[in-house]
CSV table of C-alpha atoms in Angstrom, one decimal:
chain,number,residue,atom,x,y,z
H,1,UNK,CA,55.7,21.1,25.0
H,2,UNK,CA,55.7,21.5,28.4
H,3,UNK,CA,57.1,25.4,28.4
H,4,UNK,CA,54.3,25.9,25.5
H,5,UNK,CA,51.7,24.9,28.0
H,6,UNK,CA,53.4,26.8,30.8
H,7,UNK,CA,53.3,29.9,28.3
H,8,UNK,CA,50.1,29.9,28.0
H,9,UNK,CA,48.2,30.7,30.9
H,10,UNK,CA,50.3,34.3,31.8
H,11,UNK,CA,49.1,34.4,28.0
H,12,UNK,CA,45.1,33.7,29.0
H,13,UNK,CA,44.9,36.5,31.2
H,14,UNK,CA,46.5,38.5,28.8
H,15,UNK,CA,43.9,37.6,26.1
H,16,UNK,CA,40.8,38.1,28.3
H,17,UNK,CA,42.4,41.7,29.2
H,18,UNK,CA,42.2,42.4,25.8
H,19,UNK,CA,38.9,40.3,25.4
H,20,UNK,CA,36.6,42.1,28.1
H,21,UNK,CA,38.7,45.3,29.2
H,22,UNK,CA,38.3,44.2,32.9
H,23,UNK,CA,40.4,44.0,35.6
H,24,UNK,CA,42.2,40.1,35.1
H,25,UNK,CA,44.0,38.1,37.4
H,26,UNK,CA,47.0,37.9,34.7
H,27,UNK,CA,50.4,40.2,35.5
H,28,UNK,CA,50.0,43.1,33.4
H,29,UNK,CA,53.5,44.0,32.7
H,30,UNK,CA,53.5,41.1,30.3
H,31,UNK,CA,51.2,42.8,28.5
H,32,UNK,CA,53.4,45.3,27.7
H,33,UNK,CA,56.6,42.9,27.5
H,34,UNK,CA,55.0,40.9,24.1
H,35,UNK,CA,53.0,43.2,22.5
H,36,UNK,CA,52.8,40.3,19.5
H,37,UNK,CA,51.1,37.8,21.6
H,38,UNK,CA,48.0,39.8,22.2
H,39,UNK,CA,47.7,40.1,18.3
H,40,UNK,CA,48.3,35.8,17.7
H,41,UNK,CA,44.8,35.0,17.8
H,42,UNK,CA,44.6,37.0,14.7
H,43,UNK,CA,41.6,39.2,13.6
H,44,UNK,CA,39.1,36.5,12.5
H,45,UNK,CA,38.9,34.8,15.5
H,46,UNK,CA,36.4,37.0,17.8
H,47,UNK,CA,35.4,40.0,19.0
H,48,UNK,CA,34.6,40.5,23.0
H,49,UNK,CA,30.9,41.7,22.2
H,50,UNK,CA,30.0,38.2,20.1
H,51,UNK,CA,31.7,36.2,22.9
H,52,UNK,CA,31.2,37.9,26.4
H,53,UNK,CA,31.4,34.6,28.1
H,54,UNK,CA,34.9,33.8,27.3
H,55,UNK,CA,36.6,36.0,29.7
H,56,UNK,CA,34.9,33.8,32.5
H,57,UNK,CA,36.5,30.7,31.6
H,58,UNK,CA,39.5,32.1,30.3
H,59,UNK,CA,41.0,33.7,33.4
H,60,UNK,CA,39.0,31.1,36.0
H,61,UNK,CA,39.1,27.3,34.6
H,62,UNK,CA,36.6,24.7,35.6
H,63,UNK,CA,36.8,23.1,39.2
H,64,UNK,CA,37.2,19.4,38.0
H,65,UNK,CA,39.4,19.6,34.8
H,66,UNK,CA,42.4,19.2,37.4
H,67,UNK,CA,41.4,16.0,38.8
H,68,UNK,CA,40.0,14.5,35.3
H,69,UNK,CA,43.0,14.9,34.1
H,70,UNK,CA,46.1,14.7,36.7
H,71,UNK,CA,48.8,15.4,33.2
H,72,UNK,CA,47.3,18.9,32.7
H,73,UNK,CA,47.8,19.4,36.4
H,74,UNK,CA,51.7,18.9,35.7
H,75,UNK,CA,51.7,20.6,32.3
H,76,UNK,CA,49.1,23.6,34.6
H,77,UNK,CA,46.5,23.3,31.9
H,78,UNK,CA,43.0,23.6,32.0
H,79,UNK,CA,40.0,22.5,30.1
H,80,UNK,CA,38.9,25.5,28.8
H,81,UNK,CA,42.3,26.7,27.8
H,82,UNK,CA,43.4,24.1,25.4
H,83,UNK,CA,40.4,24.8,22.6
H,84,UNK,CA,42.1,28.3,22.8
H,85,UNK,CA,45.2,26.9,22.7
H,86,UNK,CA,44.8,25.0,19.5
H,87,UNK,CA,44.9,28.3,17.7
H,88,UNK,CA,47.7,29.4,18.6
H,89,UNK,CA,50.2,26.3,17.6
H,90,UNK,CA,52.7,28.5,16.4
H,91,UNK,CA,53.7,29.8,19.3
H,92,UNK,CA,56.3,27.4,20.3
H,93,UNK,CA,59.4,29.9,20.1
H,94,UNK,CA,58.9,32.0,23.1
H,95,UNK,CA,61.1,32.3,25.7
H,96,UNK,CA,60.3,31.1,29.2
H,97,UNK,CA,57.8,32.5,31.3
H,98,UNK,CA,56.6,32.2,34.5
H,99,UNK,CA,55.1,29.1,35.2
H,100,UNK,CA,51.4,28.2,36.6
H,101,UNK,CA,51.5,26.8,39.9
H,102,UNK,CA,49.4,24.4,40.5
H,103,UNK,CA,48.7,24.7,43.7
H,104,UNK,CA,45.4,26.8,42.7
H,105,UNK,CA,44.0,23.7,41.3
H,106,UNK,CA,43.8,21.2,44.1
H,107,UNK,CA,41.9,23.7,46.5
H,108,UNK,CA,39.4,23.5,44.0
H,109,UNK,CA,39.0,19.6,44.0
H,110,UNK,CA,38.2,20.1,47.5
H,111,UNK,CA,35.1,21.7,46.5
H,112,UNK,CA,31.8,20.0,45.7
H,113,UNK,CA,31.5,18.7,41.8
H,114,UNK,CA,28.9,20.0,40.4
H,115,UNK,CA,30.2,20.4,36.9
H,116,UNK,CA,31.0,17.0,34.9
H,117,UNK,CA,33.5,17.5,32.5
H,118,UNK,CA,32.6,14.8,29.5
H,119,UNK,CA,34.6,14.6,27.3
H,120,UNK,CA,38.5,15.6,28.2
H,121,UNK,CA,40.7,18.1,25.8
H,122,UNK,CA,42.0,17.5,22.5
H,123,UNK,CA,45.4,17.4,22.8
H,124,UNK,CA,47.3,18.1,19.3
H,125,UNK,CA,50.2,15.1,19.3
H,126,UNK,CA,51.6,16.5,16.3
H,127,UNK,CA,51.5,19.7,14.8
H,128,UNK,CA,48.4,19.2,12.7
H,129,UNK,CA,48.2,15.6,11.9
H,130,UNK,CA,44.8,16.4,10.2
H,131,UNK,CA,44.1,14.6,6.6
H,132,UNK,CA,43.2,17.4,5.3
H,133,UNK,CA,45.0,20.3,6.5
H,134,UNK,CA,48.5,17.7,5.4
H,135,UNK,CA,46.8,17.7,1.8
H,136,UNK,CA,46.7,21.3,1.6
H,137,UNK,CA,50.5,21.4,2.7
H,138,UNK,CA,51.6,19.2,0.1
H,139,UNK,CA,49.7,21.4,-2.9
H,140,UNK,CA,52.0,22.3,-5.3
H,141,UNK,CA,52.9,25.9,-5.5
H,142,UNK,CA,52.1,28.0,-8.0
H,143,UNK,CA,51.7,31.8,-9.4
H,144,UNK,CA,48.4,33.4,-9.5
H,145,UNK,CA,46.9,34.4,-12.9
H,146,UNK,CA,47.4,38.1,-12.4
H,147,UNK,CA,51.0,38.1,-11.3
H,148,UNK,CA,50.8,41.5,-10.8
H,149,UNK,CA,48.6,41.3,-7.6
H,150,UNK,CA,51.2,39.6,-5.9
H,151,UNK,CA,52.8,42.7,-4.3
H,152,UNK,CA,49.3,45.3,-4.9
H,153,UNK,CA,46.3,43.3,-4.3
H,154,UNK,CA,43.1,44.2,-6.3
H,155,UNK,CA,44.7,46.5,-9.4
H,156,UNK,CA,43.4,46.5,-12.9
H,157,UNK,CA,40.4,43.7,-12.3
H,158,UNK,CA,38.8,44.2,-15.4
H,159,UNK,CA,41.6,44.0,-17.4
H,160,UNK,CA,42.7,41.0,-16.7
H,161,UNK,CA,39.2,39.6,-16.6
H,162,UNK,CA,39.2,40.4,-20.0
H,163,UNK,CA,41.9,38.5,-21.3
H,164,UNK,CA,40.4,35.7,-19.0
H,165,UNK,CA,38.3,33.1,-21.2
H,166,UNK,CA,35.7,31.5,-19.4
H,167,UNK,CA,34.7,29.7,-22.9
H,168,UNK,CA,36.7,26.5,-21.7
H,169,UNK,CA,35.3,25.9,-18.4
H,170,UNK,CA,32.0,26.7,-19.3
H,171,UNK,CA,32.0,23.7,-22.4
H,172,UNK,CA,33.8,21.8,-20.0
H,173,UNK,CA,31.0,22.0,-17.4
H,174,UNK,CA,28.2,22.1,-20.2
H,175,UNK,CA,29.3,18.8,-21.2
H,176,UNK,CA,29.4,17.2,-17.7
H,177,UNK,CA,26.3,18.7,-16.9
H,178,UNK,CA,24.4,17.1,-20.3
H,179,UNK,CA,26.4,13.9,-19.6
H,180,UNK,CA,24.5,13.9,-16.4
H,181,UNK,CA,21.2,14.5,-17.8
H,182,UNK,CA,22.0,11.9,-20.4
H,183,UNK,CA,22.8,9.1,-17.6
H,184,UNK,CA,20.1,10.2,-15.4
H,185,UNK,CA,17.6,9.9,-18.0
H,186,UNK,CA,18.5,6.7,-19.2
H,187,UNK,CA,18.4,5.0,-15.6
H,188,UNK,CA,14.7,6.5,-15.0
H,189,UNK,CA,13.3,5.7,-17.9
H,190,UNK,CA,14.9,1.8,-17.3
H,191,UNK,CA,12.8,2.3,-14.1
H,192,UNK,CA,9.5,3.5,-15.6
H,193,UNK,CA,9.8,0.8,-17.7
H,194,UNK,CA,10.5,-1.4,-15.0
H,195,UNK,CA,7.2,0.1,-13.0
H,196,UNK,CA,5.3,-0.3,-16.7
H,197,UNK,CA,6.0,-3.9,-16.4
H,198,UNK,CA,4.9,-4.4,-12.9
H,199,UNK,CA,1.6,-2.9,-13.6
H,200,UNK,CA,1.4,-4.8,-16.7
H,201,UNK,CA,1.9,-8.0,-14.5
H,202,UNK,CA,-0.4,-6.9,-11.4
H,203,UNK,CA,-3.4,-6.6,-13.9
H,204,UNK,CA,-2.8,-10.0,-15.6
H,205,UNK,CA,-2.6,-11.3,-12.3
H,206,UNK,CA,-5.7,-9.8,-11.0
H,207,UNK,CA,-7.4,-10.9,-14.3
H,208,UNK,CA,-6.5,-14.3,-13.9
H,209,UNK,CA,-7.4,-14.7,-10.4
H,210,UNK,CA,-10.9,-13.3,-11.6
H,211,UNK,CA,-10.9,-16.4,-14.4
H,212,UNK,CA,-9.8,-19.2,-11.4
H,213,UNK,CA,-12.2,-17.8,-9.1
H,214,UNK,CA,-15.2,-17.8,-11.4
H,215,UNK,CA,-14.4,-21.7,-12.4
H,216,UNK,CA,-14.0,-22.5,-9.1
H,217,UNK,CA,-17.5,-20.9,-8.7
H,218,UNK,CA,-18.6,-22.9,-11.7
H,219,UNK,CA,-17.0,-25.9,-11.3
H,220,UNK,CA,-18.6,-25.4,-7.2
H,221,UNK,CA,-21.7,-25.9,-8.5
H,222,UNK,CA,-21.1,-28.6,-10.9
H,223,UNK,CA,-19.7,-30.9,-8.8
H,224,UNK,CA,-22.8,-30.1,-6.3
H,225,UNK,CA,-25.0,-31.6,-8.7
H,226,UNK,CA,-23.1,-34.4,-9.7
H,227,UNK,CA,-22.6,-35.4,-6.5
H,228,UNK,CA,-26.3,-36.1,-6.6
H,229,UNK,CA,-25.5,-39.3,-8.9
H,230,UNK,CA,-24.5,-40.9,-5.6
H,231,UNK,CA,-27.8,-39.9,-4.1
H,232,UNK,CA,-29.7,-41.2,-7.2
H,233,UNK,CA,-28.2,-44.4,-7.6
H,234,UNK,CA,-28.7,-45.5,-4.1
H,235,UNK,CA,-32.6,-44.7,-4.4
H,236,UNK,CA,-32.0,-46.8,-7.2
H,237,UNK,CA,-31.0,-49.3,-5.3
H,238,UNK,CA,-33.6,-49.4,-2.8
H,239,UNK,CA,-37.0,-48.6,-5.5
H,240,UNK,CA,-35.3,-52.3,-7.0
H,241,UNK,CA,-35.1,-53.8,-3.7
H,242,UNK,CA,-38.5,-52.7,-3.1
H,243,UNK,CA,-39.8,-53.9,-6.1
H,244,UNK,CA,-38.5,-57.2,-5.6
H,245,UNK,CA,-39.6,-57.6,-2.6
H,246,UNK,CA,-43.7,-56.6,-3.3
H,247,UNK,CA,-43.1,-59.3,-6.0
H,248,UNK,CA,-42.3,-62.0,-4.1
H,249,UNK,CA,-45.0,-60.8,-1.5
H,250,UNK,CA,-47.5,-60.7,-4.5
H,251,UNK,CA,-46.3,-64.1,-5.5
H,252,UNK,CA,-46.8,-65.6,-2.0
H,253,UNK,CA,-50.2,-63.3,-1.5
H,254,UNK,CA,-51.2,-65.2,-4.7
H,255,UNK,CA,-50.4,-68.4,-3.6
H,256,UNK,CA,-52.2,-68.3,-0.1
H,257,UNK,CA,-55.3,-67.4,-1.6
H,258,UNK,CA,-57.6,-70.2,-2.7
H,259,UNK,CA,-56.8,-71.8,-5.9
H,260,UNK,CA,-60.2,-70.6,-7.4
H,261,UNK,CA,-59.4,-66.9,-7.0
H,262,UNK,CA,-55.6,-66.9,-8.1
H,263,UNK,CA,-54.7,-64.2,-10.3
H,264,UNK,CA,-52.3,-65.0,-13.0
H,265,UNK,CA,-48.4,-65.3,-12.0
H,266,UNK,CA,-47.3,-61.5,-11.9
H,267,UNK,CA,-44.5,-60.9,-15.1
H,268,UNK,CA,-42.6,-58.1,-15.1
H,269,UNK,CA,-43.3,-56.1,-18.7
H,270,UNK,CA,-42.0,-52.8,-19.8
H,271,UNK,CA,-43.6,-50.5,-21.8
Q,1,UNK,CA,65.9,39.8,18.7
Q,2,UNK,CA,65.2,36.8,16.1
Q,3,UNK,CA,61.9,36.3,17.9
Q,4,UNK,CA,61.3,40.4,17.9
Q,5,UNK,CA,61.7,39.8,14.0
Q,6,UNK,CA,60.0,36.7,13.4
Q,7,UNK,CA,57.3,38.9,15.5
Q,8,UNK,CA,57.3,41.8,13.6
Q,9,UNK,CA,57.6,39.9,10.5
Q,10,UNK,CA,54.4,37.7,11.5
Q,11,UNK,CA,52.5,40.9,12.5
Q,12,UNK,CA,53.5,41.9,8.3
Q,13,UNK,CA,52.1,38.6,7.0
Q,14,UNK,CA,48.8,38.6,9.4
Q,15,UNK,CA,47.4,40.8,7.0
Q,16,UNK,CA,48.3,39.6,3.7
Q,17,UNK,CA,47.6,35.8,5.0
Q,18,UNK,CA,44.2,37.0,5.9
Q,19,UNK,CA,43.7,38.0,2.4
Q,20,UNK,CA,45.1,35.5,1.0
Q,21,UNK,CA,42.1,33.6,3.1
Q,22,UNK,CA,39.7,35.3,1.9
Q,23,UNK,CA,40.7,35.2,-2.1
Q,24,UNK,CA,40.9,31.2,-1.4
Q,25,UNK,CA,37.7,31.0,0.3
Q,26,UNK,CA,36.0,33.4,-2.5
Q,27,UNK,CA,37.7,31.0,-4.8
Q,28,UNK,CA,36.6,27.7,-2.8
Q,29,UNK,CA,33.0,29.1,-2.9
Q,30,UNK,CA,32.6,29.8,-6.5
Q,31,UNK,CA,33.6,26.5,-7.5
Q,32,UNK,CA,31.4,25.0,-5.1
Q,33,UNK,CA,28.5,27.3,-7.3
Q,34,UNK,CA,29.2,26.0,-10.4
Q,35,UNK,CA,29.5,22.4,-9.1
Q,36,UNK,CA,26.0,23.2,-7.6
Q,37,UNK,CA,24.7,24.5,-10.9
Q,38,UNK,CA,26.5,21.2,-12.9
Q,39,UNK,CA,24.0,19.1,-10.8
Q,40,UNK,CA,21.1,21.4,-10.7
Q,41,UNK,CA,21.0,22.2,-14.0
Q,42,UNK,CA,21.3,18.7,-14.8
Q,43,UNK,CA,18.5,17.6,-13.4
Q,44,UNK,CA,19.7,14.5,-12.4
Q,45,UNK,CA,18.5,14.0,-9.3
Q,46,UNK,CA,15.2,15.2,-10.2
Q,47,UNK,CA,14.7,12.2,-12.7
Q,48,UNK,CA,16.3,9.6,-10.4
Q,49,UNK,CA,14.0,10.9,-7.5
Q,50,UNK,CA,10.4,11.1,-9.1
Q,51,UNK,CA,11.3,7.6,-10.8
Q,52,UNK,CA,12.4,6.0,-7.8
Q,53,UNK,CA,8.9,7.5,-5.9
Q,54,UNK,CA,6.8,6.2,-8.9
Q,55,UNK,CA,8.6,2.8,-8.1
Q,56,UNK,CA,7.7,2.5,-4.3
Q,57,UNK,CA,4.7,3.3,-5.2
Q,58,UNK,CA,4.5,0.1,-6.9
Q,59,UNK,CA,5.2,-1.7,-4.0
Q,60,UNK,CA,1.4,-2.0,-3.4
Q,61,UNK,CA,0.7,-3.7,-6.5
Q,62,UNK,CA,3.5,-6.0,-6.1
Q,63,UNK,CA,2.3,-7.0,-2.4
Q,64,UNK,CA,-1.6,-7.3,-4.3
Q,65,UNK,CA,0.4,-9.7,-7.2
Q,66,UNK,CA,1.9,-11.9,-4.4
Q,67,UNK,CA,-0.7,-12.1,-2.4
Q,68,UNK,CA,-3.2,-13.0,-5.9
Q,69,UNK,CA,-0.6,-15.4,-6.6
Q,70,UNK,CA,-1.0,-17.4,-3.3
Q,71,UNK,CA,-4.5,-17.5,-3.4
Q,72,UNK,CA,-4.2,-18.9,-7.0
Q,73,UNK,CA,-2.6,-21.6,-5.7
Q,74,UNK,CA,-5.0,-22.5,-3.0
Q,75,UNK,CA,-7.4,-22.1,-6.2
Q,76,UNK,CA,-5.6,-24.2,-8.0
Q,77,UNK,CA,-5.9,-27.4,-5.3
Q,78,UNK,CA,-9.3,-26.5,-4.7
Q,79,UNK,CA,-10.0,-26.9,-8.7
Q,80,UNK,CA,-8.1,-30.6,-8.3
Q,81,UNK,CA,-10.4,-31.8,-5.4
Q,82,UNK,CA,-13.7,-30.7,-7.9
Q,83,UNK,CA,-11.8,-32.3,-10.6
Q,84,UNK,CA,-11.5,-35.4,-8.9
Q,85,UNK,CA,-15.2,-35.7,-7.7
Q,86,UNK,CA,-16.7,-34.3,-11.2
Q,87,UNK,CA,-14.8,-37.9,-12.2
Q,88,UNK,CA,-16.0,-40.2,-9.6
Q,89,UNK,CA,-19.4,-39.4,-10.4
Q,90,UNK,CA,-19.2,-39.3,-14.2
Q,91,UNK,CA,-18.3,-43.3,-12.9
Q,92,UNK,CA,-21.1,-43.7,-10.9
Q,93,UNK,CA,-23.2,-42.5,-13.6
Q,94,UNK,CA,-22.2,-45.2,-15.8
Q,95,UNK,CA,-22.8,-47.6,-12.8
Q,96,UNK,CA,-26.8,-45.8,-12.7
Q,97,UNK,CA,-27.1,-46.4,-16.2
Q,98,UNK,CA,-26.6,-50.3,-15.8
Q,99,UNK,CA,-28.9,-50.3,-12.9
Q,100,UNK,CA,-31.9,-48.5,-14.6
Q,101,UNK,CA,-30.8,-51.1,-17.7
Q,102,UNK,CA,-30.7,-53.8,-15.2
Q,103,UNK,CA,-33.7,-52.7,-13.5
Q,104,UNK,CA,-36.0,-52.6,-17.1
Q,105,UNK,CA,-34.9,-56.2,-17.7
């Protein structure tokens, strides 16, 4: 691991000669020396006009990377490096090259920090440990339909798309895509039945409310005048008090008066 | 010399891996369009999502039914307290009928 690491950094330098076409800090003879390793990032990977900026980071890592992380200072790698390192895991085979000294780094620790690295590195442990990238390892391996493109790519396309029948696949997927209509149709129209039956129920509930409320109104004004039995039975009370009382005050009004000019005694008639 | 080879041997594949890339991505991505079209064309989502939305909308009516529903029951004790007084004085008005009876005697 270590000499992979080492041999990376002369191979930096390298990269950002062939990156920006600049003069770079790297030894040029090793250009010339591995010829492959210039070509290892393969021809997907960039071009120098979409990514200018790399050749600054590439050939001059970031101030604080060494003191972040005091293993890269043993292994002499940088921050910057190791994302362009991870492409380039194959490269474990090569001989021994000159290693990074690292006494670079610490003059630049001395300097003020005014970059914050956040986050440190990846580091790949293994050789990709990824989920996916294992699954695709472990795929079976098989022969392509038109065996004949395995040594000439691209010859005779429309022939063999002839002999190709796309009848299968397309029932296959006609029948999964009316299976999903049929299960999506069934669960919505469960829920507009579902919203049917809480409209159903808001409206008997409002209707209802409407029938209490206008008893209650009723019954309000009901009670109001019933409650006026109360008032009427205690007048009651008192017009039969009264009355008795002017009675006996006619009796004894009757009786004080001289014997000639008594009325008769007072009876009480109805009707 | 075995890593010249392997070199010069990896430089051969770099080409024919690359392809090899692109076929399987060309591949990856048409399958990915006809899984897209399976879905579309189904309209699944469609239905679930305009029933779901007719649903939430219902959420108003639901919060109008609870809240008729509590005032019901406040109605509901408020109709027991009338009750209860409509009864007392239907009693009392036997008790005025025996007073004006009384009160003709």
């Amino acid at each position: 691991m270590g000499n992979e690491h080492s041999n990376q950094q002369p191979g930096q330098p390298t990269r950002s000669k062939s990156l920006t076409r600049t003069g770079s800090k790297g030894p040029e003879p090793d250009l010339q020396d591995d010829p492959g390793r210039s070509a290892s990032p393969g021809p997907s990977v960039c071009s120098d006009s979409e990514l200018p900026y790399i050749s600054y980071t590439v050939s001059r890592p970031i101030g604080d990377s060494p003191k972040l992380q005091p293993k890269h200072l043993q292994r002499g790698k940088s921050a910057t490096s190791s994302p362009v390192r991870t492409r380039q895991p194959l490269l474990a085979a090569k001989s021994v090259q000159s290693r990074i000294r690292p006494a670079s780094f610490p003059n630049k620790t001395t300097k003020a920090h005014t970059i914050v690295v956040v986050k440190p590195a990846l580091e790949n442990n293994d050789l990709e440990a990824d989920e996916d990238q294992l699954r695709l390892r472990h795929t079976p391996m098989f022969l392509p339909i038109m065996r004949g493109t395995l040594n000439l790519p691209a010859a005779r396309d429309p022939e063999v798309l002839e002999r190709l029948d796309p009848g299968g696949l397309v029932a296959l997927g006609s029948r999964y895509q009316q299976y999903l209509a049929n299960c999506a149709d069934m669960v919505a129209a469960e829920q507009n039945q579902l919203t049917g039956r809480v409209k159903e129920i808001d409206s008997g509930l409002n209707r209802l409310m409407g029938n209490l409320s206008e008893r209650q109104k009723r019954f309000a004004k009901l009670a109001e005048k019933l409650s006026k039995v109360h008032e009427v039975s205690s007048q009651l009370n008192r017009c039969h008090s009264l009355l008795n009382h002017l009675i006996e005050s006619m009796e004894t009004l009757n009786n004080s008066l001289p014997i000639d000019d008594r009325l008769e005694p007072f009876v009480w008639t109805t009707g | 010399m075995a890593s010249a080879s392997s070199t010069s041997a990896r430089s051969l594949f770099a080409e024919s891996k690359s392809r090899l890339a692109d076929r399987v991505q060309v591949n990856v991505n048409n399958i990915a369009s006809v899984a897209r079209q399976i879905s579309r064309g189904s309209r699944a989502s469609e239905a679930v999502v305009h029933s779901a939305k007719a649903f939430c909308q219902q959420e108003q009516a639901v919060a109008n039914s609870e809240e008729n529903l509590k005032k019901m029951t406040l109605a509901v004790a408020h109709l027991g307290y009338q009750y209860e007084a409509i009864n007392k004085n239907c009693m009392l008005l036997e008790d005025v009928k025996e007073q004006v009876r009384a009160m003709q005697r």
